[in-house]
CSV table of C-alpha atoms in Angstrom, one decimal:
chain,number,residue,atom,x,y,z
A,38,UNK,CA,-5.2,-74.7,-59.9
A,39,UNK,CA,-2.8,-71.8,-60.7
A,40,UNK,CA,-5.7,-69.2,-60.4
A,41,UNK,CA,-6.5,-70.6,-56.9
A,42,UNK,CA,-2.9,-70.4,-55.9
A,43,UNK,CA,-2.6,-66.8,-57.1
A,44,UNK,CA,-5.7,-65.7,-55.1
A,45,UNK,CA,-4.4,-67.2,-51.9
A,46,UNK,CA,-0.8,-66.0,-52.3
A,47,UNK,CA,0.5,-63.6,-49.6
A,48,UNK,CA,2.4,-61.6,-52.3
A,49,UNK,CA,0.8,-58.6,-53.9
A,50,UNK,CA,2.2,-59.3,-57.3
A,51,UNK,CA,0.6,-62.7,-57.3
A,52,UNK,CA,-2.8,-61.2,-56.4
A,53,UNK,CA,-2.6,-58.8,-59.4
A,54,UNK,CA,-2.6,-55.6,-57.3
A,55,UNK,CA,-1.6,-52.5,-59.5
A,56,UNK,CA,1.8,-51.1,-58.7
A,57,UNK,CA,2.9,-54.2,-56.8
A,58,UNK,CA,6.5,-55.2,-56.6
A,59,UNK,CA,7.8,-58.7,-56.5
A,60,UNK,CA,8.3,-60.2,-53.1
A,61,UNK,CA,6.2,-57.6,-51.2
A,62,UNK,CA,3.2,-58.6,-49.0
A,63,UNK,CA,1.8,-55.1,-48.3
A,64,UNK,CA,1.5,-52.4,-50.9
A,65,UNK,CA,3.2,-49.0,-50.3
A,66,UNK,CA,-0.2,-47.3,-50.3
A,67,UNK,CA,-1.6,-49.6,-47.6
A,68,UNK,CA,1.5,-49.3,-45.6
A,69,UNK,CA,1.3,-45.5,-45.7
A,70,UNK,CA,-2.4,-45.5,-44.8
A,71,UNK,CA,-1.8,-47.8,-41.8
A,72,UNK,CA,1.2,-45.7,-40.7
A,73,UNK,CA,-0.8,-42.4,-41.0
A,74,UNK,CA,-3.7,-43.8,-39.0
A,75,UNK,CA,-1.4,-45.1,-36.3
A,76,UNK,CA,0.3,-41.7,-35.9
A,77,UNK,CA,-3.1,-40.0,-35.9
A,78,UNK,CA,-4.2,-42.3,-33.1
A,79,UNK,CA,-1.0,-41.6,-31.1
A,80,UNK,CA,-1.6,-37.8,-31.5
A,81,UNK,CA,-5.2,-38.1,-30.4
A,82,UNK,CA,-4.2,-40.1,-27.3
A,83,UNK,CA,-1.5,-37.6,-26.5
A,84,UNK,CA,-4.1,-34.8,-26.2
A,85,UNK,CA,-7.1,-36.8,-24.9
A,86,UNK,CA,-5.6,-39.0,-22.2
A,87,UNK,CA,-4.2,-36.1,-20.1
A,88,UNK,CA,-7.4,-34.2,-20.4
A,89,UNK,CA,-9.4,-37.2,-19.4
A,90,UNK,CA,-7.2,-37.8,-16.4
A,91,UNK,CA,-7.5,-34.2,-15.4
A,92,UNK,CA,-11.3,-34.4,-15.6
A,93,UNK,CA,-11.7,-37.7,-13.8
A,94,UNK,CA,-8.8,-37.5,-11.3
A,95,UNK,CA,-10.7,-35.5,-8.7
A,96,UNK,CA,-13.6,-37.9,-8.8
A,97,UNK,CA,-11.4,-40.7,-7.4
A,98,UNK,CA,-9.4,-38.5,-5.1
A,99,UNK,CA,-10.5,-38.7,-1.4
A,100,UNK,CA,-10.2,-35.3,0.2
A,101,UNK,CA,-8.8,-34.8,3.7
A,102,UNK,CA,-11.0,-33.5,6.5
A,103,UNK,CA,-10.2,-30.0,7.5
A,104,UNK,CA,-10.8,-28.8,11.0
A,105,UNK,CA,-11.7,-25.1,11.7
A,106,UNK,CA,-12.3,-23.3,15.0
A,107,UNK,CA,-15.7,-21.8,15.4
A,108,UNK,CA,-15.2,-20.3,18.8
A,109,UNK,CA,-14.5,-21.2,22.5
A,110,UNK,CA,-16.6,-23.9,24.1
A,111,UNK,CA,-18.0,-21.3,26.5
A,112,UNK,CA,-19.9,-19.6,23.7
A,113,UNK,CA,-22.3,-22.6,23.4
A,114,UNK,CA,-24.9,-24.2,25.6
A,115,UNK,CA,-27.5,-27.0,25.5
A,116,UNK,CA,-30.6,-24.9,25.2
A,117,UNK,CA,-30.1,-22.7,22.2
A,118,UNK,CA,-28.5,-22.8,18.8
A,119,UNK,CA,-25.7,-20.3,17.9
A,120,UNK,CA,-25.1,-19.7,14.2
A,121,UNK,CA,-21.6,-20.0,13.0
A,122,UNK,CA,-20.1,-19.3,9.5
A,123,UNK,CA,-17.1,-21.2,8.3
A,124,UNK,CA,-15.4,-22.3,5.0
A,125,UNK,CA,-16.2,-25.6,3.3
A,126,UNK,CA,-14.5,-24.9,-0.1
A,127,UNK,CA,-11.3,-23.0,-0.2
A,128,UNK,CA,-10.3,-20.5,-2.8
A,129,UNK,CA,-13.7,-19.3,-3.9
A,130,UNK,CA,-14.3,-16.6,-1.4
A,131,UNK,CA,-17.8,-16.1,0.1
A,132,UNK,CA,-19.3,-18.8,-2.1
A,133,UNK,CA,-17.2,-21.4,-0.3
A,134,UNK,CA,-18.7,-20.6,3.1
A,135,UNK,CA,-21.7,-22.1,4.9
A,136,UNK,CA,-23.6,-21.7,8.1
A,137,UNK,CA,-24.3,-24.2,10.9
A,138,UNK,CA,-26.4,-24.0,14.0
A,139,UNK,CA,-24.3,-25.1,16.9
A,140,UNK,CA,-25.1,-26.2,20.5
A,141,UNK,CA,-23.8,-28.5,23.2
A,142,UNK,CA,-25.0,-32.0,23.3
A,143,UNK,CA,-27.9,-32.5,25.7
A,144,UNK,CA,-28.0,-36.1,27.1
A,145,UNK,CA,-31.7,-35.8,27.9
A,146,UNK,CA,-32.7,-35.4,24.2
A,147,UNK,CA,-29.6,-36.5,22.2
A,148,UNK,CA,-30.0,-40.2,22.6
A,149,UNK,CA,-27.8,-41.4,19.7
A,150,UNK,CA,-24.4,-42.9,20.8
A,151,UNK,CA,-22.0,-40.3,22.0
A,152,UNK,CA,-18.4,-40.1,20.8
A,153,UNK,CA,-15.6,-37.5,20.3
A,154,UNK,CA,-17.3,-36.1,17.2
A,155,UNK,CA,-20.7,-35.2,18.5
A,156,UNK,CA,-20.2,-33.7,22.0
A,157,UNK,CA,-21.0,-30.5,20.2
A,158,UNK,CA,-24.0,-30.6,17.7
A,159,UNK,CA,-23.5,-28.7,14.5
A,160,UNK,CA,-26.5,-28.8,12.1
A,161,UNK,CA,-26.4,-27.8,8.5
A,162,UNK,CA,-28.7,-25.1,7.2
A,163,UNK,CA,-29.3,-26.8,3.9
A,164,UNK,CA,-32.7,-28.3,3.5
A,165,UNK,CA,-32.7,-31.9,2.2
A,166,UNK,CA,-35.5,-31.3,-0.2
A,167,UNK,CA,-33.8,-29.0,-2.8
A,168,UNK,CA,-31.0,-27.4,-0.7
A,169,UNK,CA,-32.7,-24.1,0.3
A,170,UNK,CA,-31.4,-22.5,3.5
A,171,UNK,CA,-33.4,-23.3,6.6
A,172,UNK,CA,-33.7,-21.1,9.7
A,173,UNK,CA,-34.1,-22.1,13.3
A,174,UNK,CA,-37.1,-20.5,15.0
A,175,UNK,CA,-36.5,-20.3,18.8
A,176,UNK,CA,-40.2,-19.7,19.6
A,177,UNK,CA,-41.2,-22.9,17.8
A,178,UNK,CA,-38.0,-24.8,18.6
A,179,UNK,CA,-37.9,-26.0,15.0
A,180,UNK,CA,-36.0,-25.6,11.7
A,181,UNK,CA,-38.2,-24.2,9.0
A,182,UNK,CA,-37.6,-24.1,5.2
A,183,UNK,CA,-39.2,-21.1,3.5
A,184,UNK,CA,-39.1,-22.6,0.0
A,185,UNK,CA,-41.4,-25.6,0.2
A,186,UNK,CA,-42.5,-25.9,3.8
A,187,UNK,CA,-40.0,-28.3,5.2
A,188,UNK,CA,-40.2,-28.7,9.0
A,189,UNK,CA,-37.6,-30.2,11.3
A,190,UNK,CA,-37.7,-30.6,15.0
A,191,UNK,CA,-35.1,-29.3,17.5
A,192,UNK,CA,-32.7,-32.0,16.7
A,193,UNK,CA,-33.0,-31.5,12.9
A,194,UNK,CA,-35.2,-34.6,12.4
A,195,UNK,CA,-37.9,-34.2,9.6
A,196,UNK,CA,-41.4,-33.5,10.9
A,197,UNK,CA,-43.2,-32.5,7.8
A,198,UNK,CA,-43.0,-31.3,4.2
A,199,UNK,CA,-41.1,-32.8,1.2
A,200,UNK,CA,-37.6,-33.3,2.7
A,201,UNK,CA,-36.5,-37.0,2.5
A,202,UNK,CA,-34.2,-37.1,5.6
A,203,UNK,CA,-33.1,-35.1,8.6
A,204,UNK,CA,-30.8,-32.1,8.3
A,205,UNK,CA,-27.1,-33.0,7.7
A,206,UNK,CA,-24.6,-32.4,10.5
A,207,UNK,CA,-20.9,-31.6,10.8
A,208,UNK,CA,-18.2,-33.5,12.7
A,209,UNK,CA,-17.1,-31.5,15.7
A,210,UNK,CA,-14.5,-31.9,18.4
A,211,UNK,CA,-13.2,-30.0,21.4
A,212,UNK,CA,-9.6,-29.1,21.5
A,213,UNK,CA,-7.9,-26.8,24.0
A,214,UNK,CA,-11.2,-25.2,25.0
A,215,UNK,CA,-12.2,-24.4,21.4
A,216,UNK,CA,-14.8,-26.1,19.3
A,217,UNK,CA,-13.6,-27.3,15.9
A,218,UNK,CA,-15.9,-28.2,13.0
A,219,UNK,CA,-15.0,-30.7,10.3
A,220,UNK,CA,-16.7,-32.3,7.3
A,221,UNK,CA,-20.4,-32.7,6.7
A,222,UNK,CA,-22.2,-36.0,7.1
A,223,UNK,CA,-25.8,-37.2,6.5
A,224,UNK,CA,-28.0,-39.0,9.0
A,225,UNK,CA,-31.1,-41.2,8.7
A,226,UNK,CA,-34.2,-40.9,10.8
A,227,UNK,CA,-32.4,-42.6,13.7
A,228,UNK,CA,-29.5,-40.2,13.4
A,229,UNK,CA,-27.2,-42.9,12.2
A,230,UNK,CA,-24.2,-41.4,10.3
A,231,UNK,CA,-23.7,-41.8,6.6
A,232,UNK,CA,-21.3,-40.2,4.1
A,233,UNK,CA,-22.7,-36.9,2.9
A,234,UNK,CA,-25.5,-37.2,0.3
A,235,UNK,CA,-27.1,-34.5,-1.9
A,236,UNK,CA,-30.5,-33.0,-1.2
A,237,UNK,CA,-33.3,-35.3,-2.3
A,238,UNK,CA,-31.3,-38.5,-1.6
A,239,UNK,CA,-32.8,-40.6,1.3
A,240,UNK,CA,-30.5,-42.8,3.4
A,241,UNK,CA,-33.2,-44.9,5.1
A,242,UNK,CA,-33.9,-48.4,3.9
A,243,UNK,CA,-32.9,-49.0,0.3
A,244,UNK,CA,-32.1,-45.4,-0.3
A,245,UNK,CA,-28.7,-45.8,1.3
A,246,UNK,CA,-27.8,-48.3,-1.5
A,247,UNK,CA,-29.5,-46.4,-4.3
A,248,UNK,CA,-27.5,-43.2,-3.6
A,249,UNK,CA,-23.9,-44.3,-2.7
A,250,UNK,CA,-21.4,-41.8,-1.4
A,251,UNK,CA,-18.9,-40.0,-3.7
A,252,UNK,CA,-15.3,-41.3,-4.0
A,253,UNK,CA,-14.1,-37.9,-2.8
A,254,UNK,CA,-15.9,-38.1,0.6
A,255,UNK,CA,-13.5,-37.4,3.4
A,256,UNK,CA,-13.1,-39.7,6.4
A,257,UNK,CA,-12.9,-38.4,9.9
């Protein structure tokens, strides 16, 4: 009966632990180990949590759309594309620039709903197969990708090759006689707008759910 009592006693002396003192429930060695481990955990958290927040913070931060002038409205027409270079990522020099082919909206061929953001059509030069730069060929009236044979029609809709969706576009607006260009967006085969996706990510059918937009995607 007494042996059973000693085994279940909360006191270290009753349990026969070496170096135990009467009335204590935790040995000094165990107390020091737990304290050292706790302080170590606090130190690790002090270094790891700020670094983790710095790394993951931009993922959940929605960027604000920036508008840039690409020239007066008189520079553009409905029949031909005019290339324009502008900045999409600030602070990295030439690497942060991109090119868009720009023309005025033509009601005879541009049948998607018109609003303040597509009265001027600005089409991205990045192929939606692997991201190679496409070039508009006036003689053929098509966008051609030299890397893997992607072909897009005059409106940027895929006609052949491996691309999975039409060429992306940029939001545009007209202000004080100038054309402003904003953020990039993706379109499906019916030119319905979607938040920008990466090359190789379709937005028709189930593809729009398999490849959701990033948290950082700006809103117009």
